[in-house]
Structure formats: C-alpha cells, structure tokens
Amino acid sequence: MQGPRIFGWMDDKSTLEKSEADLIKAGTKMILEGSTIYRVCMMFRDSGVKPIRAQAWQTVAVQNMLCRWTNAGVMSYKDVPDFGVTTDWQPIVSRKDLEAVRTILKRKGLARNRAQSLATGIAKCVCGATVVGSGANGKKFYVCTAQRAGTKNGGLHSSILFNLLDEKITEEICQAYLEEPEAVTDDSSELAGLYDRLHGLQKQQEDLLDLHLEGTLTKPIYVKKNA
C-alpha cells in the first residue's frame, strides 16, 4: 500500500492498528448479523475512534470502509481485486466475510438508489419556493425552483449538497425508529413530525438570514437561536 496511512494499519502499512482494526471487525460482524449501516455508523461514532482525515464518521464513509478489499489483505485497483498479487499486510477480516458484507451492502445500496432524493418538493429555499435536485459530474445539489426558473422571488436563494441534507433526514428518521419503532408506520404522525422539524429548521435559517441582512445578528443571538 502506497501513500498516507490507511485506517486500520500503522504507518508501516502492514501492521494492524488495534483499535481501528477492532472497529472494522466489529462493523463487519454487525452487518453479517443483520444490522443496518446506520447502526454501524452510530457504533463507530460512539467508539471514540476518529477517522484519519474527516471530522466525524458518516454512513457513506463507514460503508466504503467496510467494503475495502484491503480489509481482507487483497490488492485492488479501482475496487477491482487482484487475487494473484501477494501482499505483506495483515488482513483484518476474512475474504469470505468481506465478500458477504460487500454483497449485503451492495444489495441494500441498489434498493436505496430507487429513491433519487428525499427533500425534492418538501424542503424550501429561504425565498419560500421548494427545492429540487440538480447537478452533474458526481456533485448534486438541492437548488431553488424559483431560481432555476429564472424568477427573482425575493432575490435570495439557497442551495445544499444532496448528501448533507439527505443524510440528515435519514438519520432523523432512523433515530426516531430506533427510539420508538412501534410508532413509525406508513401513515404515522411521527414522519409528519419529522417534516415539521425540517421546516422549523428552515424557518430558523430564514430568521438568521434576516438578522444578518439587517446587520443585527450578534454572536449571543446566533447562539441562542441555535440552542
């Protein structure tokens, strides 16, 4: 393995870093036992073991980590394994377990991909218009429908990356289910409550923007609004 240190191994890129390797082993075991990637991500966060470069663990990063061929000591290029190459680093999990995890997470990923976005037509721009998904080259954003249509509609508009808003919505829904699973059904008011909370956060954003434009947004006000 070339380049910077890889999560799970020491700087020599062959010796395991125990706390990190144990985390990968635990995450692999959880997936094989039927846990969701969300639960695994929560376990990663609660462990106190930090990512090498990111500020905090995100579900996409955890899933990618559990699917790495290097976890089983297998050389790969662009996620294509080369079983003919002999490596000198210690495997963290068995190849059998890794392949099973990859199959499980790929199957779940295909199911998730049927929903292209979560907030289209629901979340709102600061101008009051709803947002819609847009973007290309791997970068997708929620953008204001009024801005996209070329109307001023107040002149102020906001946008946000797909993964930032969708992951937040997903985590809120999953957390509600974990806290009270029997209350979450197809027609549950719990889901409506989550949408209300999303709209409340958007209103808070609008209020802060108004204060900023008026020149009256101070640090104490900002802290109080975000408490």
PDB file of C-alpha atoms in Angstrom:
ATOM      1  CA  MET A   1       0.000   0.000   0.000  1.00  0.00           C
ATOM      2  CA  GLN A   2       1.424   3.359  -1.028  1.00  0.00           C
ATOM      3  CA  GLY A   3       0.687   6.890   0.173  1.00  0.00           C
ATOM      4  CA  PRO A   4      -0.608   8.123   3.533  1.00  0.00           C
ATOM      5  CA  ARG A   5      -1.572   5.872   6.428  1.00  0.00           C
ATOM      6  CA  ILE A   6      -4.702   3.830   5.849  1.00  0.00           C
ATOM      7  CA  PHE A   7      -7.284   3.436   8.604  1.00  0.00           C
ATOM      8  CA  GLY A   8      -6.718   0.074  10.274  1.00  0.00           C
ATOM      9  CA  TRP A   9      -2.944  -0.096   9.822  1.00  0.00           C
ATOM     10  CA  MET A  10       0.110   1.554  11.328  1.00  0.00           C
ATOM     11  CA  ASP A  11       2.443   3.831   9.367  1.00  0.00           C
ATOM     12  CA  ASP A  12       4.362   0.806   8.063  1.00  0.00           C
ATOM     13  CA  LYS A  13       1.117  -0.128   6.221  1.00  0.00           C
ATOM     14  CA  SER A  14       1.494  -3.766   7.213  1.00  0.00           C
ATOM     15  CA  THR A  15       0.963  -3.876  10.992  1.00  0.00           C
ATOM     16  CA  LEU A  16      -2.583  -3.527  12.292  1.00  0.00           C
ATOM     17  CA  GLU A  17      -3.588  -0.528  14.414  1.00  0.00           C
ATOM     18  CA  LYS A  18      -5.547  -2.469  17.029  1.00  0.00           C
ATOM     19  CA  SER A  19      -8.311  -0.020  17.958  1.00  0.00           C
ATOM     20  CA  GLU A  20      -9.060   0.783  14.322  1.00  0.00           C
ATOM     21  CA  ALA A  21      -8.856  -2.827  13.160  1.00  0.00           C
ATOM     22  CA  ASP A  22     -11.144  -3.915  16.006  1.00  0.00           C
ATOM     23  CA  LEU A  23     -13.667  -1.295  14.888  1.00  0.00           C
ATOM     24  CA  ILE A  24     -13.672  -2.682  11.342  1.00  0.00           C
ATOM     25  CA  LYS A  25     -14.048  -6.217  12.690  1.00  0.00           C
ATOM     26  CA  ALA A  26     -16.973  -5.146  14.875  1.00  0.00           C
ATOM     27  CA  GLY A  27     -18.660  -3.323  11.990  1.00  0.00           C
ATOM     28  CA  THR A  28     -18.228  -6.340   9.714  1.00  0.00           C
ATOM     29  CA  LYS A  29     -19.731  -8.614  12.356  1.00  0.00           C
ATOM     30  CA  MET A  30     -22.721  -6.283  12.818  1.00  0.00           C
ATOM     31  CA  ILE A  31     -23.513  -6.236   9.088  1.00  0.00           C
ATOM     32  CA  LEU A  32     -23.259 -10.037   8.886  1.00  0.00           C
ATOM     33  CA  GLU A  33     -25.647 -10.296  11.832  1.00  0.00           C
ATOM     34  CA  GLY A  34     -28.226  -8.087  10.135  1.00  0.00           C
ATOM     35  CA  SER A  35     -27.533  -4.591  11.464  1.00  0.00           C
ATOM     36  CA  THR A  36     -28.040  -1.540   9.271  1.00  0.00           C
ATOM     37  CA  ILE A  37     -25.165   0.629   8.107  1.00  0.00           C
ATOM     38  CA  TYR A  38     -26.749   3.425  10.167  1.00  0.00           C
ATOM     39  CA  ARG A  39     -26.391   1.395  13.383  1.00  0.00           C
ATOM     40  CA  VAL A  40     -22.798   0.566  12.456  1.00  0.00           C
ATOM     41  CA  CYS A  41     -22.070   4.244  11.866  1.00  0.00           C
ATOM     42  CA  MET A  42     -23.508   5.078  15.290  1.00  0.00           C
ATOM     43  CA  MET A  43     -21.253   2.398  16.798  1.00  0.00           C
ATOM     44  CA  PHE A  44     -18.236   3.953  15.038  1.00  0.00           C
ATOM     45  CA  ARG A  45     -19.139   7.384  16.433  1.00  0.00           C
ATOM     46  CA  ASP A  46     -19.695   6.067  19.959  1.00  0.00           C
ATOM     47  CA  SER A  47     -16.379   4.187  19.934  1.00  0.00           C
ATOM     48  CA  GLY A  48     -14.322   7.347  20.289  1.00  0.00           C
ATOM     49  CA  VAL A  49     -12.024   6.209  17.459  1.00  0.00           C
ATOM     50  CA  LYS A  50     -11.793   9.072  14.982  1.00  0.00           C
ATOM     51  CA  PRO A  51     -11.378   8.956  11.188  1.00  0.00           C
ATOM     52  CA  ILE A  52      -7.923   9.816   9.903  1.00  0.00           C
ATOM     53  CA  ARG A  53      -8.988  12.848   7.861  1.00  0.00           C
ATOM     54  CA  ALA A  54     -12.682  13.606   8.454  1.00  0.00           C
ATOM     55  CA  GLN A  55     -14.179  15.339  11.472  1.00  0.00           C
ATOM     56  CA  ALA A  56     -16.737  12.619  12.202  1.00  0.00           C
ATOM     57  CA  TRP A  57     -17.982   9.299  10.852  1.00  0.00           C
ATOM     58  CA  GLN A  58     -20.645   9.390   8.112  1.00  0.00           C
ATOM     59  CA  THR A  59     -22.613   6.400   6.853  1.00  0.00           C
ATOM     60  CA  VAL A  60     -21.177   6.551   3.331  1.00  0.00           C
ATOM     61  CA  ALA A  61     -17.604   6.601   4.648  1.00  0.00           C
ATOM     62  CA  VAL A  62     -18.285   3.678   7.006  1.00  0.00           C
ATOM     63  CA  GLN A  63     -19.870   1.643   4.227  1.00  0.00           C
ATOM     64  CA  ASN A  64     -16.947   2.302   1.878  1.00  0.00           C
ATOM     65  CA  MET A  65     -14.507   1.300   4.614  1.00  0.00           C
ATOM     66  CA  LEU A  66     -16.271  -1.990   5.350  1.00  0.00           C
ATOM     67  CA  CYS A  67     -16.221  -2.817   1.621  1.00  0.00           C
ATOM     68  CA  ARG A  68     -12.480  -2.275   1.064  1.00  0.00           C
ATOM     69  CA  TRP A  69     -10.643  -5.253  -0.395  1.00  0.00           C
ATOM     70  CA  THR A  70      -7.637  -4.300   1.721  1.00  0.00           C
ATOM     71  CA  ASN A  71      -9.606  -5.357   4.821  1.00  0.00           C
ATOM     72  CA  ALA A  72      -9.030  -8.946   3.699  1.00  0.00           C
ATOM     73  CA  GLY A  73      -5.430  -8.308   2.620  1.00  0.00           C
ATOM     74  CA  VAL A  74      -6.375  -8.280  -1.075  1.00  0.00           C
ATOM     75  CA  MET A  75      -4.760  -5.905  -3.559  1.00  0.00           C
ATOM     76  CA  SER A  76      -7.219  -3.957  -5.722  1.00  0.00           C
ATOM     77  CA  TYR A  77      -7.336  -1.174  -8.284  1.00  0.00           C
ATOM     78  CA  LYS A  78     -10.486   0.967  -8.638  1.00  0.00           C
ATOM     79  CA  ASP A  79     -12.321  -1.579  -6.473  1.00  0.00           C
ATOM     80  CA  VAL A  80     -11.343  -4.496  -8.751  1.00  0.00           C
ATOM     81  CA  PRO A  81      -9.470  -7.170  -6.748  1.00  0.00           C
ATOM     82  CA  ASP A  82      -6.261  -8.816  -7.944  1.00  0.00           C
ATOM     83  CA  PHE A  83      -6.103 -12.150  -6.158  1.00  0.00           C
ATOM     84  CA  GLY A  84      -2.851 -13.047  -7.930  1.00  0.00           C
ATOM     85  CA  VAL A  85      -0.819 -10.411  -6.090  1.00  0.00           C
ATOM     86  CA  THR A  86       0.762 -11.376  -2.759  1.00  0.00           C
ATOM     87  CA  THR A  87       0.560  -8.636  -0.128  1.00  0.00           C
ATOM     88  CA  ASP A  88       2.564  -8.194   3.082  1.00  0.00           C
ATOM     89  CA  TRP A  89      -0.071  -6.506   5.256  1.00  0.00           C
ATOM     90  CA  GLN A  90      -2.156  -8.298   7.842  1.00  0.00           C
ATOM     91  CA  PRO A  91      -5.808  -8.884   6.908  1.00  0.00           C
ATOM     92  CA  ILE A  92      -8.421  -7.522   9.315  1.00  0.00           C
ATOM     93  CA  VAL A  93     -11.267  -9.828   8.258  1.00  0.00           C
ATOM     94  CA  SER A  94     -11.501 -12.987   6.183  1.00  0.00           C
ATOM     95  CA  ARG A  95     -12.091 -12.777   2.450  1.00  0.00           C
ATOM     96  CA  LYS A  96     -15.298 -14.782   2.917  1.00  0.00           C
ATOM     97  CA  ASP A  97     -16.684 -12.274   5.420  1.00  0.00           C
ATOM     98  CA  LEU A  98     -15.636  -9.307   3.278  1.00  0.00           C
ATOM     99  CA  GLU A  99     -17.344 -10.694   0.185  1.00  0.00           C
ATOM    100  CA  ALA A 100     -20.502 -11.359   2.212  1.00  0.00           C
ATOM    101  CA  VAL A 101     -20.503  -7.793   3.554  1.00  0.00           C
ATOM    102  CA  ARG A 102     -19.981  -6.371   0.064  1.00  0.00           C
ATOM    103  CA  THR A 103     -22.910  -8.416  -1.248  1.00  0.00           C
ATOM    104  CA  ILE A 104     -25.202  -7.288   1.581  1.00  0.00           C
ATOM    105  CA  LEU A 105     -24.341  -3.606   1.332  1.00  0.00           C
ATOM    106  CA  LYS A 106     -24.465  -3.592  -2.473  1.00  0.00           C
ATOM    107  CA  ARG A 107     -27.947  -5.133  -2.409  1.00  0.00           C
ATOM    108  CA  LYS A 108     -29.149  -2.552   0.110  1.00  0.00           C
ATOM    109  CA  GLY A 109     -27.499   0.197  -1.907  1.00  0.00           C
ATOM    110  CA  LEU A 110     -29.404  -0.789  -5.031  1.00  0.00           C
ATOM    111  CA  ALA A 111     -32.646  -0.652  -3.073  1.00  0.00           C
ATOM    112  CA  ARG A 112     -31.816   2.823  -1.759  1.00  0.00           C
ATOM    113  CA  ASN A 113     -30.982   4.088  -5.217  1.00  0.00           C
ATOM    114  CA  ARG A 114     -34.614   3.784  -6.276  1.00  0.00           C
ATOM    115  CA  ALA A 115     -35.265   6.992  -4.343  1.00  0.00           C
ATOM    116  CA  GLN A 116     -33.341   9.706  -6.153  1.00  0.00           C
ATOM    117  CA  SER A 117     -33.795  12.309  -3.418  1.00  0.00           C
ATOM    118  CA  LEU A 118     -35.618  12.795  -0.136  1.00  0.00           C
ATOM    119  CA  ALA A 119     -36.242  16.532   0.025  1.00  0.00           C
ATOM    120  CA  THR A 120     -37.357  17.428  -3.512  1.00  0.00           C
ATOM    121  CA  GLY A 121     -40.678  19.240  -3.295  1.00  0.00           C
ATOM    122  CA  ILE A 122     -40.553  19.236   0.523  1.00  0.00           C
ATOM    123  CA  ALA A 123     -37.602  21.335   1.679  1.00  0.00           C
ATOM    124  CA  LYS A 124     -37.802  25.040   0.940  1.00  0.00           C
ATOM    125  CA  CYS A 125     -35.376  27.736  -0.116  1.00  0.00           C
ATOM    126  CA  VAL A 126     -35.073  30.874   2.034  1.00  0.00           C
ATOM    127  CA  CYS A 127     -37.254  32.613  -0.574  1.00  0.00           C
ATOM    128  CA  GLY A 128     -40.130  30.229   0.176  1.00  0.00           C
ATOM    129  CA  ALA A 129     -40.057  28.150  -3.009  1.00  0.00           C
ATOM    130  CA  THR A 130     -39.443  24.411  -2.825  1.00  0.00           C
ATOM    131  CA  VAL A 131     -36.119  22.886  -3.855  1.00  0.00           C
ATOM    132  CA  VAL A 132     -35.347  20.265  -6.478  1.00  0.00           C
ATOM    133  CA  GLY A 133     -32.347  18.038  -7.161  1.00  0.00           C
ATOM    134  CA  SER A 134     -29.848  19.227  -9.737  1.00  0.00           C
ATOM    135  CA  GLY A 135     -26.225  18.689 -10.691  1.00  0.00           C
ATOM    136  CA  ALA A 136     -23.764  16.584 -12.653  1.00  0.00           C
ATOM    137  CA  ASN A 137     -20.242  15.133 -12.551  1.00  0.00           C
ATOM    138  CA  GLY A 138     -20.874  13.471  -9.205  1.00  0.00           C
ATOM    139  CA  LYS A 139     -21.915  16.689  -7.425  1.00  0.00           C
ATOM    140  CA  LYS A 140     -25.638  17.018  -6.821  1.00  0.00           C
ATOM    141  CA  PHE A 141     -27.350  19.888  -5.049  1.00  0.00           C
ATOM    142  CA  TYR A 142     -30.795  20.867  -3.940  1.00  0.00           C
ATOM    143  CA  VAL A 143     -31.499  24.162  -5.700  1.00  0.00           C
ATOM    144  CA  CYS A 144     -34.392  26.610  -5.565  1.00  0.00           C
ATOM    145  CA  THR A 145     -37.121  26.019  -8.165  1.00  0.00           C
ATOM    146  CA  ALA A 146     -37.746  29.768  -8.419  1.00  0.00           C
ATOM    147  CA  GLN A 147     -34.084  30.476  -9.093  1.00  0.00           C
ATOM    148  CA  ARG A 148     -33.957  27.653 -11.623  1.00  0.00           C
ATOM    149  CA  ALA A 149     -36.984  29.110 -13.400  1.00  0.00           C
ATOM    150  CA  GLY A 150     -35.299  32.498 -13.575  1.00  0.00           C
ATOM    151  CA  THR A 151     -37.714  34.325 -11.272  1.00  0.00           C
ATOM    152  CA  LYS A 152     -36.369  36.620  -8.549  1.00  0.00           C
ATOM    153  CA  ASN A 153     -38.895  35.611  -5.887  1.00  0.00           C
ATOM    154  CA  GLY A 154     -37.283  37.811  -3.243  1.00  0.00           C
ATOM    155  CA  GLY A 155     -33.813  37.783  -4.766  1.00  0.00           C
ATOM    156  CA  LEU A 156     -32.258  35.482  -2.147  1.00  0.00           C
ATOM    157  CA  HIS A 157     -31.806  31.753  -2.714  1.00  0.00           C
ATOM    158  CA  SER A 158     -30.033  28.858  -1.033  1.00  0.00           C
ATOM    159  CA  SER A 159     -28.646  25.502  -2.113  1.00  0.00           C
ATOM    160  CA  ILE A 160     -27.207  22.494  -0.302  1.00  0.00           C
ATOM    161  CA  LEU A 161     -25.416  19.312  -1.296  1.00  0.00           C
ATOM    162  CA  PHE A 162     -27.642  16.223  -1.700  1.00  0.00           C
ATOM    163  CA  ASN A 163     -25.672  14.085   0.714  1.00  0.00           C
ATOM    164  CA  LEU A 164     -25.674  16.660   3.516  1.00  0.00           C
ATOM    165  CA  LEU A 165     -29.451  17.124   3.636  1.00  0.00           C
ATOM    166  CA  ASP A 166     -30.462  13.566   2.690  1.00  0.00           C
ATOM    167  CA  GLU A 167     -28.162  12.034   5.279  1.00  0.00           C
ATOM    168  CA  LYS A 168     -29.526  14.353   7.971  1.00  0.00           C
ATOM    169  CA  ILE A 169     -33.120  13.435   7.065  1.00  0.00           C
ATOM    170  CA  THR A 170     -32.257   9.729   7.008  1.00  0.00           C
ATOM    171  CA  GLU A 171     -30.557   9.900  10.401  1.00  0.00           C
ATOM    172  CA  GLU A 172     -33.523  11.725  11.949  1.00  0.00           C
ATOM    173  CA  ILE A 173     -35.973   9.123  10.608  1.00  0.00           C
ATOM    174  CA  CYS A 174     -33.759   6.206  11.685  1.00  0.00           C
ATOM    175  CA  GLN A 175     -33.239   7.728  15.118  1.00  0.00           C
ATOM    176  CA  ALA A 176     -36.998   8.136  15.548  1.00  0.00           C
ATOM    177  CA  TYR A 177     -37.477   4.497  14.588  1.00  0.00           C
ATOM    178  CA  LEU A 178     -34.779   3.286  16.972  1.00  0.00           C
ATOM    179  CA  GLU A 179     -36.244   5.286  19.849  1.00  0.00           C
ATOM    180  CA  GLU A 180     -39.835   4.182  19.266  1.00  0.00           C
ATOM    181  CA  PRO A 181     -40.097   1.670  16.392  1.00  0.00           C
ATOM    182  CA  GLU A 182     -43.706   0.712  17.074  1.00  0.00           C
ATOM    183  CA  ALA A 183     -44.782   4.307  16.479  1.00  0.00           C
ATOM    184  CA  VAL A 184     -43.358   4.546  12.958  1.00  0.00           C
ATOM    185  CA  THR A 185     -45.730   3.168  10.332  1.00  0.00           C
ATOM    186  CA  ASP A 186     -46.591   4.115   6.776  1.00  0.00           C
ATOM    187  CA  ASP A 187     -49.208   6.644   7.927  1.00  0.00           C
ATOM    188  CA  SER A 188     -47.586   7.618  11.211  1.00  0.00           C
ATOM    189  CA  SER A 189     -47.757  11.171  12.534  1.00  0.00           C
ATOM    190  CA  GLU A 190     -44.123  10.603  13.583  1.00  0.00           C
ATOM    191  CA  LEU A 191     -42.977  11.060   9.985  1.00  0.00           C
ATOM    192  CA  ALA A 192     -45.088  14.189   9.670  1.00  0.00           C
ATOM    193  CA  GLY A 193     -43.408  15.456  12.821  1.00  0.00           C
ATOM    194  CA  LEU A 194     -40.002  14.997  11.250  1.00  0.00           C
ATOM    195  CA  TYR A 195     -41.048  17.062   8.247  1.00  0.00           C
ATOM    196  CA  ASP A 196     -42.363  19.735  10.623  1.00  0.00           C
ATOM    197  CA  ARG A 197     -38.991  19.736  12.347  1.00  0.00           C
ATOM    198  CA  LEU A 198     -37.243  20.141   8.982  1.00  0.00           C
ATOM    199  CA  HIS A 199     -39.464  23.106   8.137  1.00  0.00           C
ATOM    200  CA  GLY A 200     -38.782  24.554  11.585  1.00  0.00           C
ATOM    201  CA  LEU A 201     -35.045  24.419  10.930  1.00  0.00           C
ATOM    202  CA  GLN A 202     -35.613  26.148   7.602  1.00  0.00           C
ATOM    203  CA  LYS A 203     -37.602  28.912   9.349  1.00  0.00           C
ATOM    204  CA  GLN A 204     -34.747  29.316  11.824  1.00  0.00           C
ATOM    205  CA  GLN A 205     -32.354  29.684   8.887  1.00  0.00           C
ATOM    206  CA  GLU A 206     -34.590  32.351   7.367  1.00  0.00           C
ATOM    207  CA  ASP A 207     -34.719  34.287  10.659  1.00  0.00           C
ATOM    208  CA  LEU A 208     -30.931  34.231  10.966  1.00  0.00           C
ATOM    209  CA  LEU A 209     -30.583  35.421   7.367  1.00  0.00           C
ATOM    210  CA  ASP A 210     -32.962  38.329   8.035  1.00  0.00           C
ATOM    211  CA  LEU A 211     -30.959  39.369  11.096  1.00  0.00           C
ATOM    212  CA  HIS A 212     -27.745  39.138   9.080  1.00  0.00           C
ATOM    213  CA  LEU A 213     -29.147  41.364   6.322  1.00  0.00           C
ATOM    214  CA  GLU A 214     -30.357  43.879   8.908  1.00  0.00           C
ATOM    215  CA  GLY A 215     -26.904  43.939  10.485  1.00  0.00           C
ATOM    216  CA  THR A 216     -28.271  42.926  13.882  1.00  0.00           C
ATOM    217  CA  LEU A 217     -27.016  39.342  14.044  1.00  0.00           C
ATOM    218  CA  THR A 218     -24.655  39.117  17.020  1.00  0.00           C
ATOM    219  CA  LYS A 219     -22.892  36.082  18.456  1.00  0.00           C
ATOM    220  CA  PRO A 220     -25.197  35.860  21.534  1.00  0.00           C
ATOM    221  CA  ILE A 221     -28.283  35.968  19.268  1.00  0.00           C
ATOM    222  CA  TYR A 222     -26.816  33.307  16.963  1.00  0.00           C
ATOM    223  CA  VAL A 223     -26.009  31.001  19.904  1.00  0.00           C
ATOM    224  CA  LYS A 224     -29.498  31.474  21.364  1.00  0.00           C
ATOM    225  CA  LYS A 225     -31.189  30.767  18.015  1.00  0.00           C
ATOM    226  CA  ASN A 226     -29.170  27.552  17.584  1.00  0.00           C
ATOM    227  CA  ALA A 227     -29.591  26.345  21.178  1.00  0.00           C
TER     228      ALA A 227
END
